Short mmCIF file of C-alpha atoms in Angstrom, two decimals:
data_model
loop_
_atom_site.label_atom_id
_atom_site.label_comp_id
_atom_site.label_asym_id
_atom_site.label_seq_id
_atom_site.Cartn_x
_atom_site.Cartn_y
_atom_site.Cartn_z
CA ARG A 1 -0.92 -25.47 -27.03
CA THR A 2 -2.72 -27.40 -24.34
CA GLY A 3 -2.48 -26.75 -20.64
CA ARG A 4 -3.94 -27.63 -17.28
CA LEU A 5 -5.21 -25.66 -14.31
CA TYR A 6 -4.65 -27.03 -10.80
CA LEU A 7 -6.35 -26.04 -7.55
CA TYR A 8 -4.65 -26.93 -4.26
CA HIS A 9 -5.42 -26.75 -0.58
CA TYR A 10 -2.47 -25.63 1.56
CA ASN A 11 -2.23 -27.20 5.04
CA GLU A 12 0.72 -26.15 7.16
CA ASP A 13 -0.05 -28.92 9.64
CA GLN A 14 1.26 -31.37 7.04
CA PRO A 15 4.86 -30.12 6.89
CA TYR A 16 6.19 -32.58 4.31
CA ILE A 17 3.28 -32.53 1.86
CA PRO A 18 1.49 -29.23 2.59
CA LEU A 19 -0.35 -29.12 -0.76
CA THR A 20 -3.31 -31.36 -1.55
CA GLU A 21 -4.70 -31.33 -5.06
CA ILE A 22 -8.42 -30.50 -5.10
CA GLN A 23 -9.14 -30.03 -8.77
CA ARG A 24 -7.52 -30.15 -12.20
CA ILE A 25 -9.00 -28.77 -15.41
CA ASP A 26 -7.64 -29.47 -18.88
CA THR A 27 -7.57 -26.20 -20.80
CA ALA A 28 -5.87 -24.35 -23.60
CA ALA A 29 -2.31 -23.38 -22.66
CA ILE A 30 -2.29 -20.73 -19.93
CA LEU A 31 0.01 -17.74 -20.34
CA ASP A 32 -1.01 -15.81 -17.23
CA ILE A 33 -3.32 -16.29 -14.26
CA LYS A 34 -4.19 -13.92 -11.41
CA TRP A 35 -6.76 -13.72 -8.63
CA CYS A 36 -8.78 -10.58 -8.20
CA HIS A 37 -7.52 -9.04 -4.95
CA VAL A 38 -11.09 -8.67 -3.60
CA PRO A 39 -14.13 -10.98 -3.87
CA VAL A 40 -16.40 -10.50 -6.89
CA ALA A 41 -20.09 -11.05 -6.12
CA GLU A 42 -18.98 -12.53 -2.78
CA HIS A 43 -16.71 -15.13 -4.41
CA PRO A 44 -12.97 -15.18 -5.09
CA MET A 45 -12.45 -14.84 -8.85
CA VAL A 46 -9.46 -15.72 -11.01
CA GLY A 47 -8.63 -14.39 -14.48
CA ILE A 48 -6.85 -16.57 -17.06
CA ALA A 49 -5.12 -15.50 -20.29
CA ASN A 50 -4.83 -18.44 -22.70
CA SER A 51 -3.44 -19.54 -26.05
CA THR A 52 -6.79 -19.32 -27.88
CA GLY A 53 -6.72 -15.54 -27.55
CA ALA A 54 -9.30 -15.54 -24.74
CA VAL A 55 -9.41 -14.16 -21.22
CA GLU A 56 -11.50 -16.44 -19.00
CA PHE A 57 -12.89 -15.84 -15.53
CA CYS A 58 -13.65 -18.52 -12.92
CA ARG A 59 -15.05 -18.18 -9.43
CA LEU A 60 -14.18 -20.25 -6.38
CA THR A 61 -17.19 -21.93 -4.76
CA GLY A 62 -17.64 -24.08 -1.70
CA SER A 63 -17.24 -23.31 1.98
CA GLU A 64 -15.17 -26.27 3.13
CA LYS A 65 -11.49 -26.01 2.33
CA LYS A 66 -11.25 -29.35 0.54
CA SER A 67 -14.59 -28.99 -1.23
CA CYS A 68 -13.74 -25.74 -3.01
CA MET A 69 -14.08 -25.84 -6.78
CA LEU A 70 -13.41 -23.46 -9.63
CA GLU A 71 -16.41 -22.80 -11.86
CA PRO A 72 -16.27 -20.97 -15.22
CA CYS A 73 -18.16 -17.65 -15.15
CA PHE A 74 -17.57 -15.84 -18.43
CA ARG A 75 -14.91 -15.19 -21.05
CA VAL A 76 -13.86 -12.66 -23.67
CA ASP A 77 -12.67 -14.06 -27.00
CA LEU A 78 -10.19 -11.56 -28.38
CA SER A 79 -8.66 -13.30 -31.41
CA ALA A 80 -8.30 -16.97 -32.26
CA GLN A 81 -5.19 -16.15 -34.32
CA HIS A 82 -3.28 -14.63 -31.40
CA LEU A 83 -2.34 -15.47 -27.82
CA ALA A 84 -3.59 -13.65 -24.74
CA LEU A 85 -0.28 -13.07 -22.95
CA SER A 86 -0.99 -11.30 -19.66
CA LEU A 87 -3.65 -9.73 -17.46
CA ASP A 88 -3.92 -7.56 -14.38
CA TRP A 89 -6.74 -6.52 -12.06
CA SER A 90 -7.27 -2.93 -10.99
CA THR A 91 -7.66 -4.02 -7.35
CA GLY A 92 -3.97 -4.21 -6.37
CA ARG A 93 -4.49 -2.11 -3.25
CA GLU A 94 -7.41 -4.35 -2.22
CA GLN A 95 -9.86 -1.48 -2.25
CA CYS A 96 -13.55 -2.15 -2.76
CA GLY A 97 -16.10 0.25 -4.16
CA CYS A 98 -14.04 1.32 -7.17
CA PRO A 99 -14.89 0.29 -10.74
CA LEU A 100 -13.54 -3.23 -11.27
CA ARG A 101 -11.41 -3.44 -14.38
CA VAL A 102 -9.01 -5.85 -16.08
CA ILE A 103 -6.25 -5.03 -18.57
CA SER A 104 -4.82 -7.72 -20.84
CA SER A 105 -2.17 -7.86 -23.57
CA ASP A 106 -1.77 -10.15 -26.57
CA SER A 107 0.71 -11.44 -29.11
CA GLU A 108 -0.50 -8.96 -31.73
CA GLY A 109 0.75 -6.07 -29.59
CA LYS A 110 -2.72 -4.95 -28.48
CA LEU A 111 -4.04 -3.98 -25.07
CA ASN A 112 -7.61 -4.86 -24.08
CA LEU A 113 -9.46 -3.07 -21.27
CA PHE A 114 -12.48 -4.77 -19.64
CA SER A 115 -14.96 -3.85 -16.95
CA VAL A 116 -16.42 -6.51 -14.67
CA ASP A 117 -20.02 -6.03 -13.54
CA GLU A 118 -20.32 -7.54 -10.07
CA SER A 119 -24.11 -7.52 -10.07
CA ALA A 120 -24.49 -9.97 -12.99
CA PRO A 121 -21.56 -10.84 -12.88
CA SER A 122 -20.41 -10.22 -16.45
CA VAL A 123 -17.56 -8.68 -18.41
CA HIS A 124 -17.63 -5.89 -21.02
CA VAL A 125 -14.94 -4.71 -23.42
CA LEU A 126 -14.26 -1.00 -22.85
CA ASN A 127 -11.43 -0.42 -25.31
CA GLN A 128 -8.84 -2.15 -27.48
CA TRP A 129 -5.81 -0.51 -29.07
CA GLU A 130 -2.48 -1.27 -30.67
CA ALA A 131 0.25 -0.57 -28.13
CA HIS A 132 3.34 -2.28 -29.56
CA LYS A 133 4.60 -3.35 -32.96
CA PHE A 134 5.38 -6.86 -31.73
CA GLU A 135 4.16 -8.99 -28.81
CA ALA A 136 2.82 -7.01 -25.86
CA TRP A 137 4.30 -9.29 -23.22
CA ILE A 138 2.85 -7.54 -20.20
CA ALA A 139 0.16 -5.07 -19.12
CA ALA A 140 -0.40 -3.71 -15.61
CA PHE A 141 -2.41 -1.11 -13.73
CA ASN A 142 -1.18 1.80 -11.70
CA TYR A 143 -2.90 0.64 -8.50
CA TRP A 144 -2.99 4.21 -7.14
CA ASP A 145 -4.68 5.64 -10.23
CA THR A 146 -6.38 2.87 -12.16
CA ASN A 147 -7.05 5.14 -15.13
CA ILE A 148 -3.33 4.66 -15.89
CA VAL A 149 -2.01 1.37 -17.31
CA TYR A 150 1.49 0.32 -18.32
CA SER A 151 2.61 -2.03 -21.06
CA GLY A 152 5.84 -3.68 -22.17
CA GLY A 153 6.54 -5.21 -25.56
CA ASP A 154 9.01 -7.15 -27.63
CA ASP A 155 9.86 -3.83 -29.30
CA SER A 156 11.87 -3.05 -26.10
CA LEU A 157 9.48 -0.24 -25.18
CA LEU A 158 7.83 0.52 -21.86
CA LYS A 159 4.73 2.68 -22.26
CA GLY A 160 2.16 4.39 -20.08
CA TRP A 161 -1.44 5.01 -21.10
CA ASP A 162 -4.27 7.17 -19.73
CA THR A 163 -7.43 5.19 -20.50
CA ARG A 164 -9.53 8.35 -20.31
CA CYS A 165 -7.73 9.78 -23.34
CA SER A 166 -7.22 8.69 -26.92
CA PRO A 167 -5.40 5.35 -26.76
CA GLU A 168 -3.38 6.12 -29.88
CA THR A 169 -1.02 8.37 -27.89
CA PRO A 170 0.85 7.03 -24.83
CA VAL A 171 1.49 9.26 -21.82
CA PHE A 172 5.16 8.28 -22.02
CA THR A 173 7.42 5.94 -23.95
CA SER A 174 10.65 4.71 -22.35
CA ARG A 175 13.50 3.12 -24.29
CA ARG A 176 15.57 2.51 -21.16
CA HIS A 177 15.35 -1.29 -21.52
CA SER A 178 17.46 -2.66 -24.37
CA MET A 179 15.38 -5.79 -25.05
CA GLY A 180 11.77 -6.92 -24.73
CA VAL A 181 9.95 -5.69 -21.62
CA CYS A 182 8.15 -8.68 -20.11
CA SER A 183 7.34 -7.82 -16.48
CA ILE A 184 5.75 -4.81 -14.77
CA GLN A 185 4.27 -4.35 -11.32
CA CYS A 186 3.15 -1.23 -9.50
CA SER A 187 3.87 -1.20 -5.77
CA PRO A 188 0.67 -1.63 -3.73
CA HIS A 189 2.43 0.00 -0.73
CA ARG A 190 4.22 3.06 -2.09
CA GLU A 191 2.60 5.51 -4.43
CA ASN A 192 4.64 6.34 -7.55
CA LEU A 193 6.86 3.23 -7.27
CA LEU A 194 7.01 0.92 -10.30
CA ALA A 195 9.17 -2.14 -11.04
CA THR A 196 9.91 -3.37 -14.57
CA GLY A 197 11.94 -6.27 -15.94
CA SER A 198 13.20 -7.26 -19.35
CA TYR A 199 14.99 -9.86 -21.44
CA ASP A 200 17.97 -7.51 -21.04
CA GLU A 201 18.41 -9.07 -17.55
CA HIS A 202 17.80 -5.82 -15.65
CA VAL A 203 15.23 -4.93 -13.00
CA LEU A 204 14.46 -1.20 -13.00
CA LEU A 205 12.72 0.77 -10.26
CA TRP A 206 10.92 3.94 -11.31
CA ASP A 207 9.34 6.97 -9.72
CA THR A 208 6.32 7.29 -12.02
CA ARG A 209 6.48 11.07 -11.76
CA ASN A 210 9.77 10.97 -13.66
CA MET A 211 9.97 8.21 -16.25
CA LYS A 212 13.08 9.62 -17.94
CA GLN A 213 15.53 7.95 -15.57
CA PRO A 214 15.02 4.94 -13.23
CA LEU A 215 15.68 5.14 -9.52
CA ALA A 216 17.70 1.92 -9.62
CA ASP A 217 19.06 -0.57 -12.15
CA THR A 218 19.87 -4.08 -10.91
CA HIS A 219 21.50 -6.69 -13.13
CA VAL A 220 20.05 -10.11 -12.26
CA GLU A 221 21.82 -12.18 -14.95
CA GLY A 222 18.64 -13.56 -16.50
CA GLY A 223 15.58 -12.41 -18.41
CA VAL A 224 13.03 -11.09 -15.91
CA TRP A 225 9.75 -12.85 -16.68
CA ARG A 226 7.84 -11.98 -13.48
CA LEU A 227 8.11 -9.40 -10.69
CA LYS A 228 6.04 -9.50 -7.49
CA TRP A 229 6.14 -7.08 -4.59
CA HIS A 230 5.89 -8.67 -1.15
CA PRO A 231 2.29 -8.47 0.12
CA THR A 232 3.21 -6.72 3.40
CA CYS A 233 6.87 -5.67 3.27
CA ASP A 234 7.12 -2.66 1.02
CA PHE A 235 10.80 -2.91 0.09
CA VAL A 236 11.03 -6.61 -0.86
CA LEU A 237 10.66 -7.66 -4.50
CA LEU A 238 10.57 -11.21 -5.92
CA ALA A 239 11.88 -11.82 -9.44
CA ALA A 240 11.66 -14.88 -11.71
CA CYS A 241 14.79 -14.53 -13.83
CA MET A 242 14.57 -17.42 -16.33
CA GLN A 243 18.06 -18.95 -16.69
CA SER A 244 19.25 -17.13 -13.55
CA GLY A 245 16.58 -18.64 -11.30
CA PHE A 246 14.69 -16.75 -8.59
CA LYS A 247 15.92 -13.74 -6.67
CA ILE A 248 14.61 -11.71 -3.72
CA LEU A 249 15.65 -8.05 -3.81
CA ASP A 250 15.89 -5.50 -1.00
CA CYS A 251 14.94 -2.11 -2.52
CA ARG A 252 15.25 0.06 0.59
CA GLY A 253 18.48 1.74 -0.40
CA SER A 254 17.20 2.58 -3.85
CA MET A 255 14.07 4.16 -2.43
CA ALA A 256 15.63 6.12 0.42
CA GLU A 257 19.38 6.47 -0.06
CA ASN A 258 19.77 6.91 -3.82
CA MET A 259 21.54 3.57 -4.23
CA GLU A 260 21.80 2.68 -7.91
CA GLU A 261 21.31 -1.06 -7.34
CA CYS A 262 19.05 -3.16 -5.16
CA ILE A 263 20.59 -5.71 -2.82
CA ILE A 264 19.95 -9.37 -3.69
CA LEU A 265 18.94 -10.94 -0.38
CA SER A 266 18.39 -14.50 -1.59
CA SER A 267 18.68 -16.46 -4.81
CA TYR A 268 18.07 -19.96 -6.05
CA VAL A 269 19.49 -21.01 -9.42
CA LEU A 270 17.84 -23.94 -11.17
CA HIS A 271 20.03 -26.38 -13.04
CA ASN A 272 19.02 -27.14 -16.62
CA SER A 273 15.76 -25.24 -16.22
CA LEU A 274 14.22 -21.77 -16.53
CA ALA A 275 12.39 -19.83 -13.84
CA TYR A 276 9.11 -18.38 -15.14
CA GLY A 277 6.57 -18.25 -12.30
CA ALA A 278 7.00 -16.75 -8.83
CA ASP A 279 4.63 -15.39 -6.21
CA TRP A 280 4.24 -14.66 -2.50
CA SER A 281 1.56 -16.06 -0.21
CA ARG A 282 -0.53 -13.92 2.11
CA LEU A 283 -0.39 -16.64 4.74
CA CYS A 284 1.72 -16.00 7.84
CA PRO A 285 3.52 -19.33 8.30
CA ARG A 286 4.41 -20.94 11.57
CA ASP A 287 8.03 -22.01 11.84
CA THR A 288 7.20 -25.67 12.44
CA LEU A 289 9.73 -27.22 10.11
CA THR A 290 12.90 -27.18 12.19
CA ALA A 291 11.94 -29.69 14.86
CA THR A 292 10.27 -32.02 12.36
CA GLN A 293 13.22 -31.96 9.99
CA ASP A 294 15.74 -32.46 12.79
CA SER A 295 13.79 -35.51 13.91
CA ALA A 296 13.67 -36.91 10.39
CA ALA A 297 17.40 -36.37 9.94
CA ALA A 298 18.17 -38.22 13.17
CA CYS A 299 16.30 -41.26 11.87
CA GLN A 300 18.43 -41.45 8.75
CA SER A 301 21.74 -43.21 8.55
CA LEU A 302 24.86 -41.29 7.65
CA GLU A 303 25.18 -43.41 4.51
CA GLU A 304 21.76 -42.27 3.29
CA LEU A 305 22.63 -38.62 3.74
CA VAL A 306 26.03 -38.87 2.10
CA GLY A 307 24.63 -40.90 -0.76
CA ARG A 308 22.03 -38.27 -1.52
CA SER A 309 24.12 -35.16 -0.89
CA GLU A 310 25.60 -35.15 -4.39
CA GLU A 311 22.09 -35.15 -5.87
CA GLY A 312 21.17 -32.25 -3.61
CA ASP A 313 24.23 -30.28 -4.64
CA GLU A 314 23.39 -30.77 -8.29
CA ARG A 315 19.78 -29.65 -7.85
CA LEU A 316 20.39 -26.60 -5.73
CA ASN A 317 22.59 -23.56 -5.80
CA LEU A 318 23.60 -23.24 -2.17
CA GLN A 319 24.40 -19.52 -2.33
CA VAL A 320 21.05 -18.60 -0.85
CA GLN A 321 19.95 -17.17 2.43
CA ASN A 322 17.38 -18.63 4.77
CA LEU A 323 15.29 -20.54 2.22
CA LYS A 324 13.57 -23.80 3.09
CA ILE A 325 11.89 -25.99 0.50
CA ILE A 326 8.66 -27.29 2.01
CA TYR A 327 7.13 -28.80 -1.13
CA GLU A 328 8.30 -29.97 -4.51
CA SER A 329 6.22 -31.33 -7.38
CA PRO A 330 5.77 -33.61 -9.17
CA THR A 331 7.59 -36.18 -7.02
CA ALA A 332 7.68 -34.51 -3.60
CA THR A 333 10.48 -36.83 -2.54
CA PHE A 334 12.67 -34.65 -0.39
CA ASP A 335 12.93 -31.52 1.70
CA VAL A 336 16.04 -29.37 1.73
CA ILE A 337 17.10 -26.69 4.16
CA LEU A 338 19.17 -23.92 2.57
CA ASP A 339 20.95 -21.50 4.84
CA GLU A 340 23.92 -19.35 3.93
CA GLU A 341 25.10 -19.37 7.51
CA SER A 342 25.01 -23.14 7.94
CA GLU A 343 28.23 -25.14 7.93
CA GLY A 344 28.75 -27.40 4.95
CA PRO A 345 26.34 -28.25 2.14
CA ALA A 346 22.64 -28.59 2.68
CA LEU A 347 21.51 -32.20 2.69
CA PRO A 348 18.17 -33.54 1.48
CA LEU A 349 16.01 -34.97 4.21
CA LYS A 350 13.73 -37.93 3.72
CA ALA A 351 10.07 -37.03 3.41
CA GLU A 352 6.86 -38.97 3.46
CA GLY A 353 5.73 -40.19 0.08
CA GLY A 354 3.20 -38.08 -1.72
CA PRO A 355 1.06 -38.37 -4.82
CA LYS A 356 2.77 -37.72 -8.12
CA LEU A 357 1.35 -34.69 -9.86
CA SER A 358 1.64 -34.40 -13.60
CA GLY A 359 2.30 -31.10 -15.32
CA ASP A 360 3.41 -28.17 -13.20
CA PRO A 361 0.75 -27.03 -10.73
CA ASP A 362 0.68 -24.00 -8.47
CA LEU A 363 -1.52 -22.81 -5.64
CA VAL A 364 -3.99 -22.17 -8.35
CA ARG A 365 -1.77 -22.84 -11.24
CA GLY A 366 -1.86 -23.19 -14.98
CA SER A 367 0.65 -24.44 -17.48
CA ASP A 368 1.54 -22.28 -20.45
CA LEU A 369 3.45 -22.74 -23.69
CA LYS A 370 6.72 -22.66 -21.80
CA GLY A 371 5.59 -25.30 -19.34
CA SER A 372 4.99 -22.95 -16.46
CA SER A 373 3.11 -19.80 -15.68
CA ASP A 374 2.36 -17.17 -13.13
CA LEU A 375 1.47 -18.47 -9.71
CA ALA A 376 -1.85 -17.35 -8.38
CA GLY A 377 -3.49 -17.53 -4.99
CA GLY A 378 -6.93 -16.46 -3.86
CA PRO A 379 -7.97 -13.46 -1.81
CA ASP A 380 -8.35 -14.01 1.90
CA ARG A 381 -10.87 -16.75 2.68
CA GLY A 382 -9.91 -17.77 6.18
CA GLY A 383 -7.34 -20.35 5.18
CA ASP A 384 -8.56 -21.43 1.76
CA PRO A 385 -5.92 -21.75 -0.98
CA GLU A 386 -4.02 -18.48 -1.02
CA SER A 387 -0.96 -16.89 -2.54
CA ALA A 388 -0.08 -13.33 -3.37
CA SER A 389 1.30 -11.32 -5.57
CA GLY A 390 6.61 -3.09 3.78
CA SER A 391 8.13 -1.32 6.03
CA ASP A 392 9.63 1.80 7.28
CA SER A 393 8.59 5.42 7.27
CA GLY A 394 7.83 7.08 3.96
CA ALA A 395 11.17 7.24 2.15
CA LYS A 396 12.61 10.55 1.02
CA ARG A 397 15.14 10.84 -1.75
CA PRO A 398 18.08 13.27 -1.35
CA ASN A 399 16.38 15.74 -3.68
CA GLY A 400 13.32 15.79 -1.46
CA VAL A 401 11.12 13.65 -3.70
CA GLY A 402 9.20 11.21 -1.53
CA LEU A 403 7.94 7.73 -2.29
CA ASP A 404 4.89 7.57 -0.04
CA ARG A 405 3.57 4.34 1.34
CA SER A 406 0.19 3.31 2.68
CA GLY A 407 1.03 2.75 6.32
CA ASP A 408 -2.04 0.69 7.15
CA SER A 409 -1.26 -2.17 4.79
CA THR A 410 2.42 -2.74 5.54
CA ARG A 411 4.46 -4.07 8.39
CA SER A 412 8.15 -4.32 9.06
CA LEU A 413 10.25 -7.38 8.33
CA ASP A 414 13.20 -5.87 10.17
CA SER A 415 12.48 -8.01 13.23
CA PRO A 416 14.32 -11.34 13.37
CA LYS A 417 12.78 -14.60 12.14
CA GLU A 418 10.03 -13.06 10.06
CA MET A 419 8.74 -15.78 7.71
CA SER A 420 7.10 -15.69 4.30
CA ILE A 421 5.86 -18.37 1.91
CA VAL A 422 7.08 -18.24 -1.69
CA ALA A 423 5.95 -20.41 -4.61
CA THR A 424 8.00 -20.81 -7.78
CA CYS A 425 7.67 -22.87 -10.94
CA SER A 426 10.00 -23.64 -13.80
CA PHE A 427 10.27 -24.81 -17.40
CA TYR A 428 11.98 -28.00 -18.62
CA ASP A 429 11.79 -29.74 -15.24
CA ASN A 430 8.12 -28.65 -14.77
CA ILE A 431 8.52 -28.35 -11.02
CA LEU A 432 6.60 -26.31 -8.48
CA HIS A 433 8.50 -25.43 -5.33
CA VAL A 434 6.94 -23.96 -2.21
CA TRP A 435 9.43 -22.30 0.14
CA LYS A 436 9.59 -20.71 3.53
CA TRP A 437 11.79 -17.62 3.44
CA GLU A 438 13.18 -16.10 6.60
CA MET A 439 14.43 -12.55 6.67
CA SER A 440 16.58 -11.80 9.69
#
């Protein structure tokens, strides 16, 4: 149960090797890792749930991009006999001035609520309670009302809790999932919208005002270990689906037109591996890859391309849309363009050699018992290492129930050639991929 935490600098001006390792820290195995969405005491802060039953907090110091370092601040030791499995910050809507809280879950089925004092800074345990009979895989805040938290457990139950009330009684208990509930995320853009995922291979969308029946039920053919809403596009949802790889879902129809399933826009199926970590970046990438890759391809002989195409076919499921790999660890030996509209198979393009990176890093990344973990990127720091966790008018369901959005924080991806950066990591092959995704 040992792990490692990596800190990277992302530089888009280096198209073949955009990540440079800044720091690595040997730690206990890391089960979950997330940045606070706002600075804490004027520094970006990351929370880490580990295999010793502790939740640790580190702050990012340094002003120069390549001189940034993570420094331990404080920790809460919950139980040495159990694993800390997940955590979430109350700051999902990036609002300052509210009480700063963290919710975590553990392998004993308990939830742990902390407050973070920014003046010290320090952390205090507010409450602990038994939420599930088996592992509490996931805990998450309602970002619109941070007194409400959600939890999912290996008992197949999804529960809601009002932290102002007695924790022995949940606000609701849903048995809609048929297996362990292991991913939950509240939409930061639309009030009352919640996404949950389970080992039962289904992603459910909920209106939190009616938890008896989900808005949509999408079968993704793999256990859903992580769900992440796009940072600016309110209808796009990223899912890490274990044996079924990574999928990007379009939820517009489910929110506005009463569609029972979300549309899968893009997918990437790993071969002989499991997809566990996935996250968006807040960076707005420049589309600088095409000319560089075309130039590199022209310099290669036809024999080189044909000789390597079989390897590329084996590594990649080509039924994807507008995905470009821009980084792969640990070897970083090739770039691949994936485009559903392109003719013929995608071919790997020769890249400049890069340093080999052991383990499975992410933008700030930790390895867990499964060999990979959540991807985490820092709050905005003018180009320092970042990654994150949309947009039409407020949707109205046919029955008149609206799913409101916060118009100031979202923008439309309906325009052609809108680009996003996605980071994913996987078990068995221990590989981090960084992608550019184009939605047209």
